[in-house]
Short mmCIF file of C-alpha atoms in Angstrom, two decimals:
data_model
loop_
_atom_site.label_atom_id
_atom_site.label_comp_id
_atom_site.label_asym_id
_atom_site.label_seq_id
_atom_site.Cartn_x
_atom_site.Cartn_y
_atom_site.Cartn_z
CA MET V 18 31.77 29.88 1.63
CA ALA V 19 33.19 31.38 -1.66
CA THR V 20 30.96 33.01 -3.84
CA THR V 21 33.07 35.96 -6.33
CA LEU V 22 35.22 35.87 -8.82
CA LEU V 23 37.47 37.99 -9.90
CA ARG V 24 35.13 38.15 -13.36
CA PRO V 25 32.54 37.09 -14.32
CA ASP V 26 30.78 33.97 -14.47
CA GLN V 27 31.14 31.53 -17.60
CA THR V 28 27.61 30.69 -17.57
CA PHE V 29 26.08 33.79 -17.53
CA TYR V 30 24.69 35.74 -21.02
CA PRO V 31 23.98 39.48 -21.13
CA SER V 32 21.07 38.54 -23.75
CA PRO V 33 18.67 35.61 -24.17
CA ARG V 34 19.58 35.47 -27.30
CA LEU V 35 23.44 35.32 -26.41
CA ALA V 36 22.37 31.95 -24.10
CA GLU V 37 20.77 30.63 -26.58
CA LYS V 38 24.79 29.74 -28.02
CA ALA V 39 25.61 28.45 -24.67
CA PRO V 40 27.05 24.41 -25.09
CA VAL V 41 25.15 21.63 -25.14
CA GLU V 42 23.98 20.80 -21.38
CA THR V 43 26.06 16.52 -20.45
CA LEU V 44 24.44 17.33 -16.48
CA ALA V 45 21.54 17.50 -15.04
CA TYR V 46 19.56 18.39 -11.40
CA MET V 47 16.70 16.64 -10.52
CA VAL V 48 15.32 16.69 -6.76
CA THR V 49 13.28 13.33 -5.65
CA PHE V 50 11.24 12.75 -2.70
CA ASP V 51 9.47 9.80 -0.79
CA PRO V 52 5.92 10.07 -0.99
CA THR V 53 5.58 8.35 2.58
CA ALA V 54 8.20 10.47 4.33
CA LYS V 55 9.92 7.64 5.77
CA ALA V 56 13.33 8.08 3.21
CA PRO V 57 15.69 11.12 2.85
CA ASP V 58 14.43 12.95 -0.41
CA ALA V 59 17.22 13.87 -2.59
CA LEU V 60 19.00 15.46 -5.42
CA VAL V 61 19.97 13.43 -8.30
CA THR V 62 22.68 14.08 -11.25
CA LEU V 63 21.19 13.03 -14.51
CA ASP V 64 24.00 12.09 -17.02
CA LEU V 65 23.22 13.89 -20.16
CA ASP V 66 26.35 13.11 -22.12
CA PRO V 67 24.76 10.92 -25.73
CA GLN V 68 28.02 9.71 -25.64
CA SER V 69 28.45 8.82 -22.17
CA PRO V 70 27.59 4.64 -20.94
CA GLY V 71 25.16 5.98 -18.66
CA TYR V 72 23.39 8.87 -20.52
CA GLY V 73 19.77 9.81 -19.19
CA LYS V 74 20.36 7.84 -15.96
CA GLN V 75 21.90 8.73 -12.17
CA ALA V 76 25.32 9.58 -12.56
CA ASP V 77 24.99 10.51 -8.13
CA ARG V 78 22.64 11.04 -5.57
CA VAL V 79 22.96 12.74 -2.57
CA GLU V 80 19.90 11.93 0.29
CA ALA V 81 18.53 15.42 2.37
CA PRO V 82 19.83 14.53 5.93
CA HIS V 83 15.86 14.68 7.67
CA ALA V 84 13.13 12.47 5.88
CA GLY V 85 9.89 14.23 5.01
CA ASP V 86 10.97 17.24 3.27
CA GLU V 87 9.22 17.21 0.33
CA PHE V 88 11.69 18.56 -2.23
CA HIS V 89 9.05 20.37 -5.08
CA HIS V 90 11.32 23.08 -6.38
CA PHE V 91 14.55 24.61 -6.80
CA GLY V 92 16.84 27.58 -8.22
CA TRP V 93 20.33 28.77 -8.52
CA ASN V 94 21.91 31.36 -6.52
CA ALA V 95 23.35 33.21 -9.42
CA CYS V 96 22.95 33.48 -12.55
CA SER V 97 22.35 36.00 -15.52
CA SER V 98 20.84 38.65 -13.96
CA ALA V 99 24.09 39.57 -12.19
CA LEU V 100 24.49 41.64 -15.84
CA CYS V 101 22.34 43.66 -14.97
CA PRO V 102 24.15 47.79 -15.20
CA TYR V 103 22.40 47.83 -11.39
CA ALA V 104 23.47 44.64 -10.65
CA PRO V 105 25.02 44.85 -7.07
CA HIS V 106 27.52 41.44 -7.26
CA PRO V 107 28.22 41.53 -11.20
CA HIS V 108 31.06 38.83 -10.11
CA ILE V 109 29.19 36.16 -7.89
CA GLU V 110 28.98 32.94 -9.57
CA ARG V 111 26.53 29.67 -10.26
CA ARG V 112 27.11 27.51 -7.31
CA TYR V 113 24.83 27.25 -5.07
CA LEU V 114 21.46 25.08 -5.60
CA LEU V 115 19.11 25.88 -3.66
CA VAL V 116 16.52 23.38 -2.84
CA PRO V 117 13.50 23.85 -0.29
CA GLY V 118 11.42 20.81 1.56
CA LEU V 119 7.55 22.41 0.71
CA ARG V 120 6.79 20.05 3.75
CA SER V 121 9.47 20.72 6.66
CA SER V 122 10.06 25.02 5.38
CA ARG V 123 13.87 23.90 5.49
CA ILE V 124 16.03 25.03 2.13
CA TYR V 125 19.59 23.29 1.53
CA VAL V 126 22.29 24.57 -0.16
CA PHE V 127 23.84 21.78 -2.25
CA ASP V 128 27.43 23.30 -3.41
CA THR V 129 28.54 21.91 -6.67
CA LYS V 130 31.45 23.65 -7.88
CA ALA V 131 33.91 20.70 -6.39
CA ASN V 132 32.60 18.58 -8.87
CA PRO V 133 29.59 19.19 -10.42
CA ARG V 134 28.56 15.48 -10.80
CA GLN V 135 28.83 15.06 -6.37
CA PRO V 136 27.30 18.03 -5.08
CA LYS V 137 27.77 18.26 -1.37
CA LEU V 138 25.10 19.82 0.93
CA VAL V 139 26.95 22.59 3.27
CA HIS V 140 24.97 24.58 4.36
CA THR V 141 20.66 24.63 6.01
CA ILE V 142 18.04 27.50 6.28
CA GLU V 143 16.05 25.92 8.70
CA ALA V 144 12.51 27.11 8.78
CA ASP V 145 12.56 29.00 12.10
CA GLU V 146 15.08 31.28 10.53
CA ILE V 147 12.18 31.76 7.79
CA ALA V 148 9.65 32.37 10.37
CA ASP V 149 10.98 34.60 12.32
CA ARG V 150 13.01 36.96 9.52
CA ALA V 151 10.02 37.53 7.63
CA GLY V 152 6.68 35.38 8.40
CA TYR V 153 6.47 32.90 5.96
CA SER V 154 6.98 29.12 5.73
CA ARG V 155 6.59 26.31 2.90
CA PRO V 156 8.58 28.24 0.23
CA HIS V 157 8.20 27.48 -3.14
CA THR V 158 9.56 29.05 -6.64
CA ILE V 159 13.40 30.28 -6.18
CA HIS V 160 14.53 32.99 -8.63
CA CYS V 161 18.35 34.57 -8.58
CA GLY V 162 17.76 38.21 -8.96
CA PRO V 163 20.13 41.22 -9.82
CA ASP V 164 20.16 42.09 -6.35
CA GLY V 165 19.90 38.68 -3.67
CA ILE V 166 17.99 35.54 -3.69
CA TYR V 167 14.23 35.86 -3.89
CA VAL V 168 12.10 33.00 -2.90
CA SER V 169 8.24 32.67 -2.75
CA ALA V 170 6.41 30.73 0.18
CA LEU V 171 2.84 29.32 0.65
CA GLY V 172 1.75 30.92 3.88
CA ALA V 173 2.54 31.81 7.16
CA PRO V 174 3.92 29.47 9.80
CA ASP V 175 0.22 28.16 10.86
CA GLY V 176 -0.24 27.58 7.78
CA ASN V 177 -3.02 30.29 6.64
CA GLY V 178 -2.13 33.05 4.56
CA PRO V 179 -0.58 35.52 4.03
CA GLY V 180 1.91 33.77 1.00
CA GLY V 181 4.65 35.53 -0.46
CA ILE V 182 8.80 36.83 -1.53
CA PHE V 183 11.57 36.56 1.22
CA ILE V 184 15.07 37.72 0.40
CA VAL V 185 17.94 35.08 0.68
CA ASP V 186 21.63 36.95 0.34
CA HIS V 187 23.66 36.38 -2.14
CA ASP V 188 26.89 35.62 0.28
CA ASN V 189 26.02 34.00 3.41
CA PHE V 190 22.30 32.69 2.58
CA SER V 191 20.78 34.49 5.91
CA VAL V 192 17.79 35.26 5.28
CA LYS V 193 16.78 38.95 4.80
CA GLY V 194 13.24 39.47 4.92
CA ARG V 195 10.62 39.90 3.76
CA TRP V 196 10.07 41.55 0.40
CA GLU V 197 6.79 43.19 0.44
CA LEU V 198 6.45 46.96 2.08
CA ASP V 199 2.65 46.50 0.88
CA ARG V 200 0.95 44.05 -0.12
CA GLY V 201 -2.06 45.66 -1.08
CA PRO V 202 -4.93 42.74 -1.53
CA GLN V 203 -2.51 39.92 -2.29
CA GLN V 204 -3.59 36.97 0.43
CA LEU V 205 -2.67 33.86 -1.60
CA ALA V 206 0.66 32.77 -3.50
CA TYR V 207 2.51 30.47 -5.62
CA ASP V 208 4.46 31.69 -8.83
CA PHE V 209 6.01 34.42 -9.27
CA TRP V 210 8.89 36.50 -11.76
CA TRP V 211 9.59 39.28 -13.73
CA HIS V 212 9.95 41.61 -16.37
CA LEU V 213 13.06 44.14 -15.65
CA GLY V 214 12.88 45.90 -18.30
CA TYR V 215 9.77 47.36 -16.92
CA ASP V 216 10.63 47.24 -12.95
CA THR V 217 7.47 45.27 -12.97
CA ALA V 218 7.11 41.42 -10.60
CA ILE V 219 4.24 39.29 -11.30
CA THR V 220 2.89 36.85 -8.80
CA SER V 221 0.14 34.28 -9.55
CA GLU V 222 -1.83 32.33 -6.16
CA TRP V 223 -2.13 28.76 -5.59
CA GLY V 224 -3.43 28.00 -1.88
CA THR V 225 -2.54 28.26 1.46
CA PRO V 226 -0.20 25.30 3.18
CA ASN V 227 -4.02 24.91 5.46
CA MET V 228 -5.98 25.06 1.57
CA VAL V 229 -3.38 22.55 -0.45
CA GLU V 230 -1.46 19.80 2.16
CA ALA V 231 -4.18 17.47 2.59
CA GLY V 232 -4.74 17.23 -0.84
CA VAL V 233 -7.35 19.31 -2.85
CA ASN V 234 -10.15 20.44 -1.20
CA ALA V 235 -13.63 19.82 -3.43
CA GLU V 236 -16.02 21.66 -0.68
CA THR V 237 -12.83 24.82 -1.16
CA LEU V 238 -12.58 24.22 -5.44
CA LEU V 239 -16.14 23.77 -6.36
CA ALA V 240 -16.55 27.31 -3.91
CA GLY V 241 -13.57 28.93 -5.71
CA GLY V 242 -12.13 29.44 -3.59
CA TYR V 243 -8.39 28.29 -4.59
CA GLY V 244 -6.48 31.05 -6.02
CA HIS V 245 -7.61 33.27 -9.16
CA LYS V 246 -5.81 36.30 -10.00
CA LEU V 247 -2.60 37.34 -11.00
CA HIS V 248 -0.83 40.59 -8.98
CA ILE V 249 1.45 43.13 -10.76
CA TRP V 250 4.16 44.61 -8.22
CA ASP V 251 6.34 47.92 -8.47
CA LEU V 252 9.93 45.60 -8.57
CA PRO V 253 12.56 48.06 -7.05
CA LYS V 254 9.82 50.01 -4.68
CA ARG V 255 7.82 45.86 -3.64
CA ARG V 256 4.47 48.23 -3.34
CA HIS V 257 1.11 46.61 -5.17
CA ARG V 258 0.16 47.83 -8.04
CA GLN V 259 -2.83 46.25 -9.67
CA GLU V 260 -4.51 43.17 -8.94
CA ILE V 261 -5.90 41.12 -12.34
CA ASP V 262 -9.29 38.56 -11.09
CA LEU V 263 -9.56 35.39 -13.81
CA GLY V 264 -13.34 34.97 -12.77
CA SER V 265 -13.31 32.28 -9.88
CA GLU V 266 -14.65 30.01 -12.23
CA HIS V 267 -10.61 29.66 -13.50
CA GLN V 268 -8.92 27.55 -10.54
CA MET V 269 -5.31 28.12 -9.78
CA VAL V 270 -3.37 30.21 -11.85
CA LEU V 271 0.05 28.68 -11.43
CA GLU V 272 3.23 28.77 -13.75
CA LEU V 273 4.61 32.02 -14.27
CA ARG V 274 6.21 32.92 -17.85
CA PRO V 275 7.38 35.84 -18.80
CA ALA V 276 8.77 36.56 -22.28
CA HIS V 277 12.94 36.31 -22.52
CA ASN V 278 13.24 39.77 -24.07
CA PRO V 279 13.28 42.52 -21.78
CA THR V 280 12.23 44.91 -24.63
CA ARG V 281 8.80 42.68 -24.22
CA ALA V 282 5.91 42.90 -21.47
CA TYR V 283 3.70 40.23 -22.29
CA GLY V 284 4.23 35.99 -20.38
CA PHE V 285 2.32 33.29 -19.77
CA ALA V 286 0.05 32.18 -16.60
CA GLY V 287 -1.23 28.50 -16.64
CA VAL V 288 -4.58 28.17 -15.27
CA VAL V 289 -4.94 24.52 -13.91
CA THR V 290 -9.14 23.78 -14.38
CA SER V 291 -12.50 25.38 -15.06
CA LEU V 292 -15.45 24.97 -12.72
CA LYS V 293 -17.47 25.61 -15.95
CA ASP V 294 -16.40 22.42 -18.01
CA LEU V 295 -13.33 21.24 -16.26
CA SER V 296 -10.65 22.56 -19.18
CA ALA V 297 -7.82 24.45 -18.82
CA SER V 298 -6.09 27.50 -19.91
CA VAL V 299 -3.23 29.27 -20.67
CA TRP V 300 -3.26 33.14 -20.21
CA VAL V 301 -1.60 36.22 -21.67
CA TRP V 302 -0.93 39.00 -19.37
CA HIS V 303 0.41 42.35 -21.51
CA LEU V 304 1.50 45.71 -20.43
CA ASP V 305 -1.38 47.88 -22.09
CA GLY V 306 -0.60 51.83 -21.34
CA THR V 307 0.07 51.58 -18.01
CA SER V 308 -1.36 49.21 -16.26
CA TYR V 309 -2.03 45.05 -17.11
CA LYS V 310 -4.32 43.17 -19.19
CA VAL V 311 -4.56 39.67 -19.30
CA GLU V 312 -6.69 37.40 -21.40
CA LYS V 313 -6.73 33.61 -22.45
CA VAL V 314 -5.24 32.31 -25.40
CA ILE V 315 -5.25 28.48 -24.98
CA GLU V 316 -8.02 26.20 -23.92
CA ILE V 317 -8.05 22.33 -24.06
CA PRO V 318 -10.61 20.90 -23.39
CA ALA V 319 -11.05 17.53 -20.45
CA GLU V 320 -12.61 14.53 -22.67
CA PRO V 321 -15.23 12.50 -21.56
CA ALA V 322 -14.26 8.84 -19.46
CA SER V 323 -16.28 6.10 -17.85
CA ALA V 324 -16.65 6.67 -14.34
CA ASP V 325 -15.40 3.50 -13.38
CA ASP V 326 -12.03 4.53 -14.98
CA LEU V 327 -11.37 7.47 -12.75
CA PRO V 328 -10.91 8.22 -9.23
CA PRO V 329 -13.16 8.94 -6.91
CA LEU V 330 -12.43 12.55 -7.29
CA LEU V 331 -13.83 12.93 -10.81
CA LYS V 332 -15.95 9.94 -10.52
CA GLY V 333 -18.50 12.43 -10.66
CA PHE V 334 -18.02 14.29 -13.60
CA LYS V 335 -17.02 11.41 -15.92
CA ALA V 336 -14.23 13.65 -17.44
CA VAL V 337 -10.86 13.72 -17.16
CA PRO V 338 -9.44 17.41 -17.00
CA PRO V 339 -6.66 17.76 -18.65
CA LEU V 340 -4.83 19.62 -15.47
CA VAL V 341 -2.50 22.45 -16.72
CA THR V 342 0.01 22.23 -14.33
CA ASP V 343 3.94 23.22 -15.68
CA ILE V 344 4.30 25.96 -18.97
CA ASN V 345 7.83 26.01 -20.34
CA LEU V 346 9.09 28.80 -22.93
CA SER V 347 11.80 29.33 -24.88
CA LEU V 348 14.32 31.44 -24.69
CA ASP V 349 13.28 33.01 -28.15
CA ASP V 350 9.95 33.32 -27.52
CA ARG V 351 8.95 31.55 -30.12
CA TRP V 352 8.24 28.06 -28.08
CA LEU V 353 5.25 27.08 -25.46
CA TYR V 354 4.99 24.03 -23.50
CA VAL V 355 2.31 22.87 -21.55
CA SER V 356 1.55 19.68 -19.48
CA ALA V 357 -1.88 18.53 -19.66
CA TRP V 358 -0.79 16.48 -16.29
CA GLY V 359 -4.42 14.65 -15.84
CA THR V 360 -5.17 13.49 -19.98
CA GLY V 361 -1.12 13.04 -19.94
CA GLU V 362 -0.73 14.98 -23.03
CA PHE V 363 1.90 17.64 -23.59
CA LEU V 364 1.72 20.19 -26.45
CA GLN V 365 3.60 22.65 -28.37
CA PHE V 366 2.48 25.44 -29.25
CA ASP V 367 4.03 28.50 -31.99
CA VAL V 368 3.96 31.53 -29.60
CA SER V 369 5.01 34.02 -32.62
CA ASP V 370 1.84 35.67 -32.03
CA PRO V 371 1.10 35.45 -28.37
CA PHE V 372 -1.94 36.48 -28.81
CA LYS V 373 -2.91 34.13 -31.24
CA PRO V 374 -0.80 30.28 -30.18
CA LYS V 375 -1.01 28.15 -32.92
CA GLN V 376 -0.26 24.25 -31.89
CA THR V 377 2.69 22.61 -33.07
CA GLY V 378 2.75 19.13 -31.69
CA SER V 379 1.43 17.09 -29.26
CA VAL V 380 2.94 13.37 -27.32
CA HIS V 381 1.10 11.78 -25.13
CA LEU V 382 2.28 10.10 -21.45
CA GLY V 383 0.55 8.37 -19.01
CA GLY V 384 -2.34 10.42 -18.44
CA ILE V 385 -4.97 8.96 -15.50
CA VAL V 386 -7.17 7.32 -18.54
CA ARG V 387 -4.96 7.09 -21.12
CA LYS V 388 -1.74 6.04 -19.30
CA ALA V 389 -0.12 6.54 -22.53
CA ALA V 390 3.26 4.18 -22.54
CA HIS V 391 7.10 5.80 -23.39
CA PRO V 392 8.41 3.55 -26.59
CA ASP V 393 10.73 2.18 -24.05
CA SER V 394 7.74 1.42 -21.41
CA GLY V 395 4.78 -0.05 -21.15
CA PRO V 396 1.70 1.76 -19.56
CA LEU V 397 2.21 4.79 -17.79
CA ASN V 398 0.73 6.49 -14.87
CA GLY V 399 1.47 10.14 -13.80
CA GLY V 400 1.08 12.38 -16.65
CA PRO V 401 4.02 15.10 -18.58
CA GLN V 402 4.28 17.31 -15.21
CA MET V 403 8.21 19.64 -14.90
CA VAL V 404 8.90 20.83 -17.17
CA GLU V 405 12.15 22.36 -18.54
CA VAL V 406 13.71 23.75 -21.81
CA SER V 407 17.72 23.61 -23.00
CA ARG V 408 18.86 27.11 -23.73
CA ASP V 409 18.58 25.74 -27.69
CA GLY V 410 15.35 25.31 -27.53
CA LYS V 411 16.19 21.64 -28.88
CA ARG V 412 15.62 18.96 -25.77
CA ILE V 413 12.59 18.77 -23.38
CA TYR V 414 12.78 17.61 -20.22
CA LEU V 415 9.47 15.67 -18.62
CA THR V 416 8.85 14.29 -14.76
CA ASN V 417 5.53 12.89 -13.71
CA SER V 418 5.11 13.83 -10.06
CA LEU V 419 3.37 16.63 -9.08
CA TYR V 420 2.90 16.92 -5.41
CA GLY V 421 2.44 14.38 -3.63
CA SER V 422 -0.97 14.13 -1.90
CA TRP V 423 -2.41 15.46 -5.03
CA ASP V 424 -0.34 12.71 -6.99
CA GLU V 425 -2.20 10.16 -4.62
CA GLN V 426 -6.26 11.74 -5.75
CA PHE V 427 -5.28 11.78 -9.14
CA TYR V 428 -3.76 8.85 -9.19
CA PRO V 429 -4.58 6.11 -6.47
CA ALA V 430 -3.08 3.45 -7.40
CA GLY V 431 0.32 5.34 -6.66
CA ILE V 432 2.94 6.43 -9.10
CA LYS V 433 6.07 5.25 -10.83
CA SER V 434 7.56 8.04 -11.51
CA TRP V 435 10.01 9.02 -14.76
CA VAL V 436 12.64 10.96 -16.01
CA THR V 437 12.07 11.29 -20.05
CA LEU V 438 13.65 13.47 -23.23
CA ILE V 439 11.76 14.88 -26.03
CA HIS V 440 13.42 16.19 -29.08
CA ALA V 441 11.47 19.42 -30.83
CA LYS V 442 11.87 19.31 -34.36
CA ALA V 443 13.42 22.18 -36.14
CA GLY V 444 10.36 24.50 -37.28
CA GLY V 445 8.05 22.61 -34.64
CA GLY V 446 6.82 19.50 -33.69
CA LEU V 447 8.22 16.97 -31.14
CA SER V 448 9.90 13.28 -31.19
CA LEU V 449 10.11 11.27 -29.01
CA GLU V 450 12.72 9.42 -30.93
CA ASP V 451 16.27 9.12 -29.82
CA GLY V 452 15.84 10.27 -26.64
CA PHE V 453 15.72 8.40 -22.98
CA PHE V 454 13.44 7.16 -20.54
CA THR V 455 14.61 6.10 -17.01
CA GLU V 456 12.38 5.33 -14.18
CA PHE V 457 13.00 6.41 -10.17
CA GLN V 458 12.23 5.07 -6.86
CA GLN V 459 11.91 8.16 -4.93
CA ARG V 460 8.70 10.58 -6.80
CA THR V 461 10.65 12.75 -9.33
CA HIS V 462 9.80 16.53 -9.66
CA GLN V 463 11.75 19.40 -11.63
CA ILE V 464 14.80 19.74 -13.33
CA HIS V 465 17.14 21.84 -13.87
CA LEU V 466 20.49 21.95 -16.58
CA GLU V 467 23.95 23.04 -15.87
CA GLY V 468 24.30 26.27 -16.34
CA GLY V 469 21.05 27.42 -16.81
CA ASP V 470 18.11 26.62 -18.87
CA ALA V 471 14.70 28.13 -20.38
CA SER V 472 13.18 28.34 -17.12
CA SER V 473 16.71 30.01 -14.28
CA ASP V 474 17.60 33.12 -16.01
CA SER V 475 16.64 36.44 -16.27
CA TYR V 476 18.45 38.64 -19.09
CA CYS V 477 18.55 43.07 -19.16
CA TYR V 478 19.35 42.89 -22.64
CA SER V 479 18.14 41.75 -26.21
#
């Protein structure tokens, strides 16, 4: 498999400021999965060219060779981090999409170069290779690093902990091995990202595979047993530096979004729910002297509801939890987007001052009780979930499925899946006008944009 060029890939940018000026995307990639595990999951290409008769629709679809993978998150083999001055692979190209199966632990490698609208499956990393070389399974987040492809994993092959990170080779997609040399007290895993300008990595916590694969375990949740910590790492030395406990009240610290500007040592973490009042929250971590601190900067309250309108898991609470399941940060570090999957609300905050966010926009789509409609739909189920932001910050793409077994608990009638485009107004605010709304038979999950987006690349220059 060819991966190198004679000069840097034209989709790489030294800084987020230059990436904001990249050409507008005309194509996106989205993963879909069959919650019954009877049909193969798929990598779907979406037509994003407003001049195309197929705008907002499926342009192509390639199926996995197996059923039951549960496609979830995915990522590129290489990105702008390859331009870092110490990167050993500055001429590698953004060409391959690595798509993990969160249940099967396989990672499929799709080649997008010959025909970007019709990716071709060219390689499969089997679960046994990940288990044998890294001791991990259930691969989740993919990030293209300066020196390799970093992959987080929820746990060990037996479904217990610890979870962690392993490295996949840029050139031949072989698993190099476990990333951590000293993991300290860290056991639970979920997301990870870094501050390349500070040689620092950050990881978050969900639960081991045995804690999440059968659905939310109410006993574990009420005991504060899901993840509630952040971990700070020495990135080049691959050693644990600091554990930050948000408190066991704050359950499931999921998505991490560090500032894109590499001179800024802060970022945002979304927390799914509070055991105190079912609220959800967003926290900011920041470097203070030689250590990192964290504080809650956004709290989204639960909404009162009749028990008759709630799924069995929530009837006793008589409220709908917001369930912040994804967040995303625009490349200029100004706009933070927050998905409240339970209440069906999608929010925009001005985070010019990361410690004092100001809400500037909100739209409702779906929700456990509200079932808010899009202008082009009837009542919707599911809610705003995976969010992706274009490099110029003007377009936001949303899907509505969380995770197969958890979908069934919060939306027991089943989720009819969709993807939609929301426009970000200049100066703040959100608009559903002139977007698109498209339904899919399989459950929709993460989206990435051709050439890069707000969650695909990392930068070494400001």
